[in-house]
PDB file of C-alpha atoms and ligand atoms in Angstrom:
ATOM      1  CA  UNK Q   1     -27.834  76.313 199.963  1.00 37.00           C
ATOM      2  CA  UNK Q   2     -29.251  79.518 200.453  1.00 37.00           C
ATOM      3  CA  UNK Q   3     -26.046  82.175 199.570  1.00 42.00           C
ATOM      4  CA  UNK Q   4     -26.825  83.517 197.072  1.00 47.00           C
ATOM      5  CA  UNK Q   5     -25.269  86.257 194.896  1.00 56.00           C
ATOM      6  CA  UNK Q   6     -21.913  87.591 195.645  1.00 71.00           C
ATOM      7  CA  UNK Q   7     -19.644  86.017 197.890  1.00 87.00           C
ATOM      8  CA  UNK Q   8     -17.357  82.600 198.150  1.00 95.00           C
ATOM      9  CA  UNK Q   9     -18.918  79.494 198.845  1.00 97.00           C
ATOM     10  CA  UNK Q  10     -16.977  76.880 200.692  1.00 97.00           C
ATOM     11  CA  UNK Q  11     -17.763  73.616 199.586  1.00 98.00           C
ATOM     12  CA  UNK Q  12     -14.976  71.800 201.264  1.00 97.00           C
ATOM     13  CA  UNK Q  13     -11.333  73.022 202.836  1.00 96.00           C
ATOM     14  CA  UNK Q  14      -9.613  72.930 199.191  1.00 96.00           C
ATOM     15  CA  UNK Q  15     -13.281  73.256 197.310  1.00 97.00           C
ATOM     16  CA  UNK Q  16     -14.928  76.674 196.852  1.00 98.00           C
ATOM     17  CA  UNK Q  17     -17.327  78.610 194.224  1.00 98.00           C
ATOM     18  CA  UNK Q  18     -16.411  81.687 193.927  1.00 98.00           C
ATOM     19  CA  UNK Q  19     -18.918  84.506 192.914  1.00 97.00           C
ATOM     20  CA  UNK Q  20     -18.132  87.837 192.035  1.00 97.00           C
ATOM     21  CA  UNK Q  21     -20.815  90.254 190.741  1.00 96.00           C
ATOM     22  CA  UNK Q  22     -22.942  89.896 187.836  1.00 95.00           C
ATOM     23  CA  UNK Q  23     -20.343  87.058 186.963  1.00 97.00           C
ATOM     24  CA  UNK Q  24     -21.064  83.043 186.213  1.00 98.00           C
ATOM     25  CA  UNK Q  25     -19.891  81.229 188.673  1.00 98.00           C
ATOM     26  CA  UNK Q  26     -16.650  79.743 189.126  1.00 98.00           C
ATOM     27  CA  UNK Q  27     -15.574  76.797 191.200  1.00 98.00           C
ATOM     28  CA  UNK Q  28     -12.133  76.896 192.339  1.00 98.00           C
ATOM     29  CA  UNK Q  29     -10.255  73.935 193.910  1.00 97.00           C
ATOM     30  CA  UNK Q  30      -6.676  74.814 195.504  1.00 96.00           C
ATOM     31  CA  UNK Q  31      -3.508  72.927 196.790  1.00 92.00           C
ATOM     32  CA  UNK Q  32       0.200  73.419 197.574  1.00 88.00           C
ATOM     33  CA  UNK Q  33       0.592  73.475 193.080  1.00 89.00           C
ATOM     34  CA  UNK Q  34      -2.187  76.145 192.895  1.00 94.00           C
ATOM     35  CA  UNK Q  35      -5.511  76.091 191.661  1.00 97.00           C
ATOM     36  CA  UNK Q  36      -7.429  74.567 189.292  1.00 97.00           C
ATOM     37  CA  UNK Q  37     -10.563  76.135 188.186  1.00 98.00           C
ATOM     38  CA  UNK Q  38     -13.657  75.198 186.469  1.00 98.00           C
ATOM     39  CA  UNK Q  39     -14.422  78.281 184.208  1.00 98.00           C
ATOM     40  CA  UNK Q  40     -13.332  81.931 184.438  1.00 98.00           C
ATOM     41  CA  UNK Q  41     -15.656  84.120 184.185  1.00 98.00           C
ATOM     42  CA  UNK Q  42     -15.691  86.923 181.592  1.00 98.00           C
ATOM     43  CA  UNK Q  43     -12.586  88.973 180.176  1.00 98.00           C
ATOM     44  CA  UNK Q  44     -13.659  92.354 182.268  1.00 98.00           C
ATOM     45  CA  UNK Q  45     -13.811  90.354 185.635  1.00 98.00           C
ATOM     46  CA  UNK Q  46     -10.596  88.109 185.561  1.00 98.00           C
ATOM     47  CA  UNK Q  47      -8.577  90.362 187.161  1.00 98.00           C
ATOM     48  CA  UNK Q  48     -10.722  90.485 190.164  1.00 97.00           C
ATOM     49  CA  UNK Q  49     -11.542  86.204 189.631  1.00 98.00           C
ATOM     50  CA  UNK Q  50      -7.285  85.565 189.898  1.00 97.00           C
ATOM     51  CA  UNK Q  51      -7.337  87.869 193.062  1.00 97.00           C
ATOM     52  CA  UNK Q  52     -10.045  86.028 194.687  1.00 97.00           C
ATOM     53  CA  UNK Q  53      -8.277  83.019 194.023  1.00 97.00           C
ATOM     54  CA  UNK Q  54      -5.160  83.677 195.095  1.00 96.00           C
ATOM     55  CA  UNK Q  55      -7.109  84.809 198.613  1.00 95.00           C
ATOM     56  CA  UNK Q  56      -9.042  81.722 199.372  1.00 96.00           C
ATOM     57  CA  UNK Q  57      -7.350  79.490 201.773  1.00 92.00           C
ATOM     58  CA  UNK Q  58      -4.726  77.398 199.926  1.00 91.00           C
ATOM     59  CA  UNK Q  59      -5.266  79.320 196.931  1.00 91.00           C
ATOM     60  CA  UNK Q  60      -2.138  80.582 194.815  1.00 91.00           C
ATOM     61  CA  UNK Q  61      -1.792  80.754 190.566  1.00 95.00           C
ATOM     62  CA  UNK Q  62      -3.672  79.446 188.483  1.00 97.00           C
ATOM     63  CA  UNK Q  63      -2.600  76.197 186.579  1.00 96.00           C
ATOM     64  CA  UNK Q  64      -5.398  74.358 184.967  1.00 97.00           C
ATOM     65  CA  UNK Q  65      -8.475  75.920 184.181  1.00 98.00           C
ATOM     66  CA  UNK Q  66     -11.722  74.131 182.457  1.00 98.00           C
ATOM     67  CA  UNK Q  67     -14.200  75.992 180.112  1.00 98.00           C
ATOM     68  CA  UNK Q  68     -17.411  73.961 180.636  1.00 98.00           C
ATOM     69  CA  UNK Q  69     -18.432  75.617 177.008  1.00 98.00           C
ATOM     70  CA  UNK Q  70     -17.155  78.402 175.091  1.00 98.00           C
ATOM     71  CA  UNK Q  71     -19.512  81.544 176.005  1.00 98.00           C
ATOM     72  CA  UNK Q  72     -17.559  84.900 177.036  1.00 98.00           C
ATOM     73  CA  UNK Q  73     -18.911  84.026 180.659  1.00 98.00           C
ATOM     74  CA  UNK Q  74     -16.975  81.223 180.942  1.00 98.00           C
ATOM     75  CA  UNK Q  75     -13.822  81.941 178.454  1.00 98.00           C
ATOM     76  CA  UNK Q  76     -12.826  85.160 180.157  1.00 98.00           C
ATOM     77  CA  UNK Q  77      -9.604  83.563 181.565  1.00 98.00           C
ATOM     78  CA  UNK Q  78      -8.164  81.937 179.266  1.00 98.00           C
ATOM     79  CA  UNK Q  79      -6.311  84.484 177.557  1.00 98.00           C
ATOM     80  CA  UNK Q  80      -3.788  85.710 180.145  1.00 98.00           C
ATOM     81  CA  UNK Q  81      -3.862  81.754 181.622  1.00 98.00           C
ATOM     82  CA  UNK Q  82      -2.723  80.802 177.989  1.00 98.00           C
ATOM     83  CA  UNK Q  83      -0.089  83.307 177.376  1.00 98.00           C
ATOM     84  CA  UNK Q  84       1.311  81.962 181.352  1.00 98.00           C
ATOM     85  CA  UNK Q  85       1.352  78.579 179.952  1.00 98.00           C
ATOM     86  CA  UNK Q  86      -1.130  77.140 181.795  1.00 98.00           C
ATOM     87  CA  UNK Q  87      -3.410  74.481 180.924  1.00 98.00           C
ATOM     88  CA  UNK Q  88      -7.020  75.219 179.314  1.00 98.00           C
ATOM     89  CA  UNK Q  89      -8.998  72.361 179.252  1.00 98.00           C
ATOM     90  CA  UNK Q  90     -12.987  71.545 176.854  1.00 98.00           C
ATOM     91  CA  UNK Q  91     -14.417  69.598 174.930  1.00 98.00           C
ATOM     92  CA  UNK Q  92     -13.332  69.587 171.353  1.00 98.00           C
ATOM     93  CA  UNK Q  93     -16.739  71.389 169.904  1.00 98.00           C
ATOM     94  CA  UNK Q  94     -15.766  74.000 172.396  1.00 98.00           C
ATOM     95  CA  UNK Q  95     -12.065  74.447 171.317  1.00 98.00           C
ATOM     96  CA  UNK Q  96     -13.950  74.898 168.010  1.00 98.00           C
ATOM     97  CA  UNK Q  97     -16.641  77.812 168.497  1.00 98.00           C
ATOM     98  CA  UNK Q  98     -13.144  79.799 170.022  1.00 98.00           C
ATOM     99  CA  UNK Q  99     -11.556  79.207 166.476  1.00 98.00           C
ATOM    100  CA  UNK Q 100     -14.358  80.857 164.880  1.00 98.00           C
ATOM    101  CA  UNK Q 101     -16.971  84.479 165.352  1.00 98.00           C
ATOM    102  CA  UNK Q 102     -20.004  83.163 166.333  1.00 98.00           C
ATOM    103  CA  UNK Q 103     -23.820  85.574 165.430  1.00 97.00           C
ATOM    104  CA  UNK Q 104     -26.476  85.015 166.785  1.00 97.00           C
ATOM    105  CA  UNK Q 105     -29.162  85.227 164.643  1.00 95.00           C
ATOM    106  CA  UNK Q 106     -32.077  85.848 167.209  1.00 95.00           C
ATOM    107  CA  UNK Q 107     -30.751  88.955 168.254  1.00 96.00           C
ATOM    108  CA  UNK Q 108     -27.423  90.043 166.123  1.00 97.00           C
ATOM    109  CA  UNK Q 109     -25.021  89.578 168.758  1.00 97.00           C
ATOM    110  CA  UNK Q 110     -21.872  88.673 167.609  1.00 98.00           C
ATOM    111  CA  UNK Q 111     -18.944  86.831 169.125  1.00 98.00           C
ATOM    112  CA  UNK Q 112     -14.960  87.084 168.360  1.00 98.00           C
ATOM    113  CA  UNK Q 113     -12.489  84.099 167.833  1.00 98.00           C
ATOM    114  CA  UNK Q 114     -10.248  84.025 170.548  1.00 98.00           C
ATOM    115  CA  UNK Q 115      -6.718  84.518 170.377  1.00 98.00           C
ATOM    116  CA  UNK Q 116      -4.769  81.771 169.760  1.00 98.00           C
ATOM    117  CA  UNK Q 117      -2.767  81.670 172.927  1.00 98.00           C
ATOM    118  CA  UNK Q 118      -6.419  81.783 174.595  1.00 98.00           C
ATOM    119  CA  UNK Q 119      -8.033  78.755 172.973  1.00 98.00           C
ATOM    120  CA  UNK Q 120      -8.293  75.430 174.698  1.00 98.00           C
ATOM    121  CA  UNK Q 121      -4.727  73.195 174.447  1.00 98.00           C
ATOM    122  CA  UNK Q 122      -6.026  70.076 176.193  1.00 98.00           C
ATOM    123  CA  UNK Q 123      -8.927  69.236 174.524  1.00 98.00           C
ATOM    124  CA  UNK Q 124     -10.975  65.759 174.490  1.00 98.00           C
ATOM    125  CA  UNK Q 125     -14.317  64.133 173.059  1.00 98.00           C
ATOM    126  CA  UNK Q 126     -15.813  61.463 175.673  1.00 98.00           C
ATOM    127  CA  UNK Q 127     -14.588  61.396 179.324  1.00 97.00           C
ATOM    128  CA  UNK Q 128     -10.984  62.350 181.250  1.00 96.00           C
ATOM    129  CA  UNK Q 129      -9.313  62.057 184.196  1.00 95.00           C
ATOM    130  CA  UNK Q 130      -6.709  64.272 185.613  1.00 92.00           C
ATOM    131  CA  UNK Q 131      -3.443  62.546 187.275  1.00 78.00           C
ATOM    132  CA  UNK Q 132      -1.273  63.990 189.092  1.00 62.00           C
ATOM    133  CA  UNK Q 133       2.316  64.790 186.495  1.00 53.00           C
ATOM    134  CA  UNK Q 134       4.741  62.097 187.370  1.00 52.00           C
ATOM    135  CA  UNK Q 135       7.442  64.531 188.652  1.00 50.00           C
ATOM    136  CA  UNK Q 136       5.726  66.166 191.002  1.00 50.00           C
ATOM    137  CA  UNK Q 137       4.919  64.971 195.148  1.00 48.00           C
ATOM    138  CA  UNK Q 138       2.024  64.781 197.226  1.00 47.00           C
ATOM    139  CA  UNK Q 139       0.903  68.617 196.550  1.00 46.00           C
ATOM    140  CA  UNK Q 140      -0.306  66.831 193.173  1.00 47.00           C
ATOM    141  CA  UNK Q 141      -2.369  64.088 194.246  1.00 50.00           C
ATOM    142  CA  UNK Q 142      -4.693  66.342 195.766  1.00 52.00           C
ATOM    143  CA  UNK Q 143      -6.596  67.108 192.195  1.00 58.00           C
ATOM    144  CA  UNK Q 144      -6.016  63.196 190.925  1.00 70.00           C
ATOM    145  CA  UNK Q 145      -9.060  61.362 190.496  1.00 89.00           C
ATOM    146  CA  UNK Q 146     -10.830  64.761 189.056  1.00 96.00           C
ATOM    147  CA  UNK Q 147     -13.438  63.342 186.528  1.00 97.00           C
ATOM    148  CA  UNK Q 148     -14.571  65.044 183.791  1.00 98.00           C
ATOM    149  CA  UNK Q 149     -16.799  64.508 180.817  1.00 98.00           C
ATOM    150  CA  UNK Q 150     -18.479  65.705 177.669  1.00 98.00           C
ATOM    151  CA  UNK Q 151     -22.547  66.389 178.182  1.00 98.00           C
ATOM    152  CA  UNK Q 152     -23.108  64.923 174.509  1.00 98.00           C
ATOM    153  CA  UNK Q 153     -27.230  65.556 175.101  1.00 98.00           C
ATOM    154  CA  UNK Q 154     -26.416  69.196 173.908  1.00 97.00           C
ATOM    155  CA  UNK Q 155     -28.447  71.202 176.598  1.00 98.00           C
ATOM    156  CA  UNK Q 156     -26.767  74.828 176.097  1.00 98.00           C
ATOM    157  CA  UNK Q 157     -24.039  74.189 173.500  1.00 98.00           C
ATOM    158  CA  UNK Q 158     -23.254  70.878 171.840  1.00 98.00           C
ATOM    159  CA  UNK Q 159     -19.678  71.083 173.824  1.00 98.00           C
ATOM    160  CA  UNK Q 160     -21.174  71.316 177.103  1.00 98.00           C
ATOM    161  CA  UNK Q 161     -19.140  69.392 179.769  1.00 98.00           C
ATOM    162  CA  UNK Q 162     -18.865  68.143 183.411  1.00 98.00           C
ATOM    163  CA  UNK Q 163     -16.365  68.172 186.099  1.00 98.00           C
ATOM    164  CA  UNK Q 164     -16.696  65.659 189.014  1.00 98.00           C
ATOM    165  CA  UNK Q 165     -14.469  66.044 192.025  1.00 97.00           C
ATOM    166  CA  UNK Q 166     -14.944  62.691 194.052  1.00 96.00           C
ATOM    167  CA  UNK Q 167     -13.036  62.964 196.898  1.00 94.00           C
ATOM    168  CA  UNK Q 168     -15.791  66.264 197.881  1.00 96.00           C
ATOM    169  CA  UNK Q 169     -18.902  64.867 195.565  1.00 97.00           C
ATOM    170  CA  UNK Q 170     -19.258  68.579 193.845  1.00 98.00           C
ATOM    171  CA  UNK Q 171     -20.410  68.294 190.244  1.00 98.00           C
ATOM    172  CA  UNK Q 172     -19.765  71.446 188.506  1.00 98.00           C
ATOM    173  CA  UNK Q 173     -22.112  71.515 185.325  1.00 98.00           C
ATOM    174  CA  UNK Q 174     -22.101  74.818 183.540  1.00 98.00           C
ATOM    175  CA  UNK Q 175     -24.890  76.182 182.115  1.00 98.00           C
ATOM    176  CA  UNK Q 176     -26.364  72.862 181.240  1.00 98.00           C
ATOM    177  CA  UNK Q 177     -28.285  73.220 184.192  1.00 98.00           C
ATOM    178  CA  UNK Q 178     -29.913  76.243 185.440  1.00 96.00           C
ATOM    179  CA  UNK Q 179     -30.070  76.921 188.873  1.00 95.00           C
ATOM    180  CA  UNK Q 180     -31.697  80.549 188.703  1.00 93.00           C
ATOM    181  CA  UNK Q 181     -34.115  81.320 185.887  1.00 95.00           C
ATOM    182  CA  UNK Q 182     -35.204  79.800 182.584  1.00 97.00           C
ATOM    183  CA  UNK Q 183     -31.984  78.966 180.766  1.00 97.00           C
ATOM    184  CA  UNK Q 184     -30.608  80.158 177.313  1.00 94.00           C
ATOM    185  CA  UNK Q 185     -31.179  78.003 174.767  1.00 96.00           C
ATOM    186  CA  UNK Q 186     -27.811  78.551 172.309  1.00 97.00           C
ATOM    187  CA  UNK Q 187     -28.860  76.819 169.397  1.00 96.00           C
ATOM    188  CA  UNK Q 188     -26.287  78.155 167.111  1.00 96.00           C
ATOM    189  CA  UNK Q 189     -24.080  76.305 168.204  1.00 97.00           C
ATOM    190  CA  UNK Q 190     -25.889  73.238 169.281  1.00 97.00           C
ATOM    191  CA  UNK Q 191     -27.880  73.304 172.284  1.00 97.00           C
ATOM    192  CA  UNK Q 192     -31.574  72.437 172.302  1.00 97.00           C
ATOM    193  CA  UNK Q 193     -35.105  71.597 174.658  1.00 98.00           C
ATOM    194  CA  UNK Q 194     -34.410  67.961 174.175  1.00 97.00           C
ATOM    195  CA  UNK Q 195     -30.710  68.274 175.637  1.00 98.00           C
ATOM    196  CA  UNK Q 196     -31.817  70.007 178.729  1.00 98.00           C
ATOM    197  CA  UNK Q 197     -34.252  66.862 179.255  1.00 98.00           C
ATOM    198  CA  UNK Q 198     -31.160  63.971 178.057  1.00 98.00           C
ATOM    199  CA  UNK Q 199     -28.810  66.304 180.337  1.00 98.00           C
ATOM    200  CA  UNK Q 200     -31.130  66.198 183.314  1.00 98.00           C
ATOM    201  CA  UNK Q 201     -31.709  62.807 182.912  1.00 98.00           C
ATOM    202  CA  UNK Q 202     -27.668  61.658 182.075  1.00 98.00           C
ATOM    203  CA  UNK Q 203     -26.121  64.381 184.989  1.00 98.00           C
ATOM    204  CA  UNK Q 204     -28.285  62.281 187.531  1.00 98.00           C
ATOM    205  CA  UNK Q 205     -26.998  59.561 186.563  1.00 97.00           C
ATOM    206  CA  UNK Q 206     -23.470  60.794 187.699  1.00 97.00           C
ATOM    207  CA  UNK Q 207     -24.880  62.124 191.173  1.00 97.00           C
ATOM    208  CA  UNK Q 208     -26.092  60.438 194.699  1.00 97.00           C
ATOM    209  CA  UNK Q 209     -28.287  62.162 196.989  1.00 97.00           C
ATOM    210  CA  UNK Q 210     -25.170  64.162 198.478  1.00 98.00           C
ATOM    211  CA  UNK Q 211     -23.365  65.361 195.581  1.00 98.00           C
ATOM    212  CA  UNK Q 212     -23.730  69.068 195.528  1.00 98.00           C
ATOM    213  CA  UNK Q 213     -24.287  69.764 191.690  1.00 98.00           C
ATOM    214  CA  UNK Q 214     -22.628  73.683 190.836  1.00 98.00           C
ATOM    215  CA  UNK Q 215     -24.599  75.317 187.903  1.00 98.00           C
ATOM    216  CA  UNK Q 216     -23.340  78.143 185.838  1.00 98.00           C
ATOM    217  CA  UNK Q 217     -25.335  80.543 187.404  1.00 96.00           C
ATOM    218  CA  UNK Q 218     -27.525  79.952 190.839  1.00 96.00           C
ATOM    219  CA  UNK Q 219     -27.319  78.294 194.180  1.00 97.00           C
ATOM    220  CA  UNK Q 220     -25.772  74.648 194.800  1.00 98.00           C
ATOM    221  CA  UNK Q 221     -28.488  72.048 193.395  1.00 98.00           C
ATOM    222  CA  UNK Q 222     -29.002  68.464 194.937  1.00 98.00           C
ATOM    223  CA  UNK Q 223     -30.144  65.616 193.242  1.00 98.00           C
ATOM    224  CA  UNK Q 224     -34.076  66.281 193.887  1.00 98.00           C
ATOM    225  CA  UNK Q 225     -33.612  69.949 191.922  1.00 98.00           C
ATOM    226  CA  UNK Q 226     -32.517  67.919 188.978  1.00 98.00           C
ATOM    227  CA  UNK Q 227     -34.821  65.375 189.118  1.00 98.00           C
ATOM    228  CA  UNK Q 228     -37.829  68.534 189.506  1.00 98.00           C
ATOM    229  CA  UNK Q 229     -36.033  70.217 186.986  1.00 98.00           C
ATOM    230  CA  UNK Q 230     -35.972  67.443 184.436  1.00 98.00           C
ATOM    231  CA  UNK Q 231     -40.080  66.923 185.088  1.00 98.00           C
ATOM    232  CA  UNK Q 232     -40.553  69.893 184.184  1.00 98.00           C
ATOM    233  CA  UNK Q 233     -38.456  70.239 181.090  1.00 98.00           C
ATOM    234  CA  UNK Q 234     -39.874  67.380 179.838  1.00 98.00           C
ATOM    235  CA  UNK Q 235     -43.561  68.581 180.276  1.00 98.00           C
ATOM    236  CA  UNK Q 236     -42.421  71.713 178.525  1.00 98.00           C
ATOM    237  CA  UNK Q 237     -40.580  69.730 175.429  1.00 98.00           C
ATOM    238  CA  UNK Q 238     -43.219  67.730 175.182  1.00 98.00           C
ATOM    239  CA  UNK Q 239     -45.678  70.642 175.129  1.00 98.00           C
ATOM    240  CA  UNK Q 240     -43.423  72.362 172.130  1.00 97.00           C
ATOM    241  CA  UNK Q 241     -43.147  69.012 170.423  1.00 96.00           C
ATOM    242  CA  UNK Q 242     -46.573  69.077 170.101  1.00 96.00           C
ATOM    243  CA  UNK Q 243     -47.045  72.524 168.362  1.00 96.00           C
ATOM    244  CA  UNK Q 244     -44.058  71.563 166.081  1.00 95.00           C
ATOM    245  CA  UNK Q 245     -46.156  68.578 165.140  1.00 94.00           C
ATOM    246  CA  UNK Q 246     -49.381  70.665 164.002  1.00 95.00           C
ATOM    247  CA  UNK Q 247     -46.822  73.249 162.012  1.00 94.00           C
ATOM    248  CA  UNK Q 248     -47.188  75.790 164.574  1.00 95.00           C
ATOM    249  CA  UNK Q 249     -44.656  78.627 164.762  1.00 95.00           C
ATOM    250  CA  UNK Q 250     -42.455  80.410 167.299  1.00 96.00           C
ATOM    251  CA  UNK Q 251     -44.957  83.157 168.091  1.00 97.00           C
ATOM    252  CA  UNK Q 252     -47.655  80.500 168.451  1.00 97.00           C
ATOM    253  CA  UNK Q 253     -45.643  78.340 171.164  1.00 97.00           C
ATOM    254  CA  UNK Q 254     -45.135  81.590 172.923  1.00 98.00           C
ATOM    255  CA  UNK Q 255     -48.703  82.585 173.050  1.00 97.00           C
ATOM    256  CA  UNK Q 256     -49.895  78.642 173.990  1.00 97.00           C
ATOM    257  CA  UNK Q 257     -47.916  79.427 177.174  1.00 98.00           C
ATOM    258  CA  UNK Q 258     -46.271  75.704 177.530  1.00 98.00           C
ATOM    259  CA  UNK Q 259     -44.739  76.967 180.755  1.00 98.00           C
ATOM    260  CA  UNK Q 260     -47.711  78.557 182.736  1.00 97.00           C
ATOM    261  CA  UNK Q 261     -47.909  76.686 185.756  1.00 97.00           C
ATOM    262  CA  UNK Q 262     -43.979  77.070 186.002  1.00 97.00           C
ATOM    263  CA  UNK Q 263     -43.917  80.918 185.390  1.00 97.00           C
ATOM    264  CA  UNK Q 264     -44.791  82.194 189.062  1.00 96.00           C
ATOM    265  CA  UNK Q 265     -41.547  80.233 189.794  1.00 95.00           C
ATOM    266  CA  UNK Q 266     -39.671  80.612 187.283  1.00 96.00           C
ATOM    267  CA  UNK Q 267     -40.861  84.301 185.759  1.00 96.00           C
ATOM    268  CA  UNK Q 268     -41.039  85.530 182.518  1.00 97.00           C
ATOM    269  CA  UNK Q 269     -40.201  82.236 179.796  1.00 98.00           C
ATOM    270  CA  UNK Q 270     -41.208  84.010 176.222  1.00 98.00           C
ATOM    271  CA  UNK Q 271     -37.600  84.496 175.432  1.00 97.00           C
ATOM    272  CA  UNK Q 272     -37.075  81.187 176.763  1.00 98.00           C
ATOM    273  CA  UNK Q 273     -39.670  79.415 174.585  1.00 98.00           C
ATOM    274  CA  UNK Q 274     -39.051  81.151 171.458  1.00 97.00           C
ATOM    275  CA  UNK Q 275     -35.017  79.926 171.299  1.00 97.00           C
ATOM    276  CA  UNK Q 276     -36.740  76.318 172.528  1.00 98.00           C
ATOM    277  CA  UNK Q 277     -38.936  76.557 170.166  1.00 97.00           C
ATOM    278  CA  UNK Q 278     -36.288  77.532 167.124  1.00 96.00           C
ATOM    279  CA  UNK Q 279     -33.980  74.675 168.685  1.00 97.00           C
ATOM    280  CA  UNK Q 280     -36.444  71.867 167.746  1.00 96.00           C
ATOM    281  CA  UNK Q 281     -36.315  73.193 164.012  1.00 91.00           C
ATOM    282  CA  UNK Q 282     -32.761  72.236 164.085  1.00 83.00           C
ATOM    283  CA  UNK Q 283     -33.463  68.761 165.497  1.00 84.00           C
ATOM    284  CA  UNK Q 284     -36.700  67.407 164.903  1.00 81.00           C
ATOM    285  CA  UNK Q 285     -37.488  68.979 161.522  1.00 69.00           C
ATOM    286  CA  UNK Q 286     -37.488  66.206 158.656  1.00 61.00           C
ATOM    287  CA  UNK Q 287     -36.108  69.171 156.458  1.00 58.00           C
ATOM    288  CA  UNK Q 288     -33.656  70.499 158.811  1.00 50.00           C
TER     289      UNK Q 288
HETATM  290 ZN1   ZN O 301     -23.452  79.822 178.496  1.00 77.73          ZN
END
């Protein structure tokens, strides 16, 4: 799809991604109960996120809202949809990182517990569905049949999750994938090279050539941009693997350039490969 940037993005009459500026993107499905959304963007934008909602055709209140993983990006929401009572869906791991501050040791930056009224109260570890609550009519069955799943391959976080809505065939991944840029690698709290590859690979697996695939950040992706995508992240792991192998350093994967045919594409990837880099320490390292 070519939008790009600001804007809403109608993926079907009750399925949209809404994109407000310099914010992750959020997809939003609606119906006659309100709308259920798969993450929330950050705490300074969700005033502006629930009024978008609330606009798009068929959109109302918020009742269910999933955090694909637990960065500030995504989480943003789930404050003032906790204290309402609503329903804040993850993965357990995710639930987890909210409990606790988070630092980054790369660069400092540190990261609050949430509240508890903000952390996730429906949380799982495999696979879920949503059904409809018995009680309620047809306005219900609209979101039943909404898949959703843990990304266990650990590509950004280790609580990384999908959510599959099969009646439209929209995937909404997080930042597992990247659809604009070379992705952050949060090994911290889990993610690593070799989970974008075992993402890639497992997320097709999920997909058919029409299922439009909704990143955290970027344009729609088909099956073909994760099937490039995971081609190339597996040149570029093995590349690193390599270097790990003959005790090479961080600064010394940078400087081999493992991305260099990639980088007119993709731009600047020394950031990139130094986090890639660490992240194998954590996983591949006998002493680790
Ligand atoms: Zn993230």
């Amino acid at each position: 799809m070519s939008a790009e940037g600001a804007g809403t993005l109608r993926l079907a009459d009750d399925l949209f991604v809404v994109r407000l500026p310099g914010e992750a993107n959020v997809v939003a499905h609606t119906g006659a109960d309100g709308a259920l959304l798969v993450d929330g963007a950050s705490a300074g934008a969700s005033d502006a996120l629930m009024k978008a909602v609330a606009s798009l055709p068929g959109g109302g209140p918020v009742h269910t809202i999933f955090n694909t993983h637990w960065h500030p990006e995504q989480t943003g929401s789930n404050e003032r949809l906790g204290q309402a009572g609503k329903t804040i869906i993850a993965h357990e791991n995710t639930r987890l990182w909210l409990t606790t501050d988070v630092t980054w040791p790369w660069n400092g930056q540190r990261f609050n517990r949430l509240p508890k009224i903000a952390q996730p109260n429906k949380t799982f570890y495999t696979t879920g569905t949503l059904e409809p609550a018995p009680s309620t009519g047809t306005a219900s069955r609209r979101s039943l049949g909404i898949r959703y799943g843990h990304i266990p391959d650990a590509a950004h976080t280790d609580g990384d999750m999908y959510v599959y809505f099969p009646e439209q065939n929209v995937l909404a991944v997080g930042d597992a994938v990247s659809g604009q840029g070379w992705p952050v690698v949060d090994w911290a709290t889990g993610g690593w090279i070799g989970g974008i590859v075992g993402g890639l690979q497992r997320l097709q697996t999920l997909a058919n050539e029409e299922t439009r695939i909704v990143p955290g950040r970027g344009p729609v992706l088909g099956l073909s941009d994760l099937k490039a995508q995971h081609e190339m992240y597996g040149t570029i792991y093995d590349r690193l693997a390599q270097l790990l192998n003959k005790g090479r350093g961080p600064t010394e994967a940078v400087d081999a350039r493992p991305t260099k045919e990639f980088d007119a594409q993709m731009g600047n990837s020394d950031e990139f490969v130094r986090r890639a880099f660490e992240s194998l320490w954590a996983y591949l390292s006998p002493d680790a």
